[in-house]
């Protein structure tokens, strides 16, 4: 216990050190040239990673995580009879893991899933490459995952949709939202106390079209998959710095130094919730 408290203090100290560094750099830059620009080179742990319910991350015991990327499968054919809209609508995010758990149990229903309109073969490869880009952290020892082609054994699932809809079944065109991630989380303390967690799949859905219908460009798909996998790993909120992958602007489409610092920081914290 004592040891853990000391570790936390160390991390906070490190965080302050990094903040100090970024302030220093920003002021130096302001003197020389660019005015008022957010310093894109400053590395910082962004606090938005933490959910309103606390720290969410996987345990070492759960790794290697298994990731199933479907070849374009869409959940949209599963209709909520009450709403007449897809169960996997964005007003109903918390139902997605249960829906996928149910589909895995029912091969017939699973096999009836269609391919998302707008899906092209390159989308699979783009999603794969994006998700695989987090593997740079495997050598640091706190994260590991594998891809599987067997949908019955995965922890994280990737599906596709032509476009996201709300509970009325109406398409959402506002903003550049290319993906959603839904996970069910369990209190770590209850698990430590011997409680049995009924873990549910983490569900990522990626959009196959952009604007009002053109196929999602592969670079944008890759960035979206990379970003959503960051959410699947436990970075809950969005960085306010547009140059970070985990901002709503997807940064440069790749893991930024601040995204990396944030993930490392997250995996040194004791979790409150486990996906
Ligand atoms: Zn996001």
mmCIF file with all atom_site columns, C-alpha atoms and ligand atoms in Angstrom, residues 179 227-228 231 238 246-248, ligand 1:
data_model
loop_
_atom_site.group_PDB
_atom_site.id
_atom_site.type_symbol
_atom_site.label_atom_id
_atom_site.label_alt_id
_atom_site.label_comp_id
_atom_site.label_asym_id
_atom_site.label_entity_id
_atom_site.label_seq_id
_atom_site.pdbx_PDB_ins_code
_atom_site.Cartn_x
_atom_site.Cartn_y
_atom_site.Cartn_z
_atom_site.occupancy
_atom_site.B_iso_or_equiv
_atom_site.pdbx_formal_charge
_atom_site.auth_seq_id
_atom_site.auth_comp_id
_atom_site.auth_asym_id
_atom_site.auth_atom_id
_atom_site.pdbx_PDB_model_num
ATOM   1 C  CA  . UNK A 1 179 ? -16.381 5.870  -35.260 1.00 0.00 ? 179 UNK A CA  1
ATOM   2 C  CA  . UNK A 1 227 ? -8.475  6.660  -32.488 1.00 0.00 ? 227 UNK A CA  1
ATOM   3 C  CA  . UNK A 1 228 ? -11.258 4.254  -31.551 1.00 0.00 ? 228 UNK A CA  1
ATOM   4 C  CA  . UNK A 1 231 ? -10.837 4.556  -26.525 1.00 0.00 ? 231 UNK A CA  1
ATOM   5 C  CA  . UNK A 1 238 ? -10.775 13.701 -26.012 1.00 0.00 ? 238 UNK A CA  1
ATOM   6 C  CA  . UNK A 1 246 ? -7.325  11.414 -29.401 1.00 0.00 ? 246 UNK A CA  1
ATOM   7 C  CA  . UNK A 1 247 ? -8.771  14.855 -30.145 1.00 0.00 ? 247 UNK A CA  1
ATOM   8 C  CA  . UNK A 1 248 ? -12.035 15.010 -32.074 1.00 0.00 ? 248 UNK A CA  1
HETATM 9 ZN ZN1 . LIG B 2 .   ? -13.310 9.710  -29.878 1.00 0.00 ? 1   LIG B ZN1 1
#
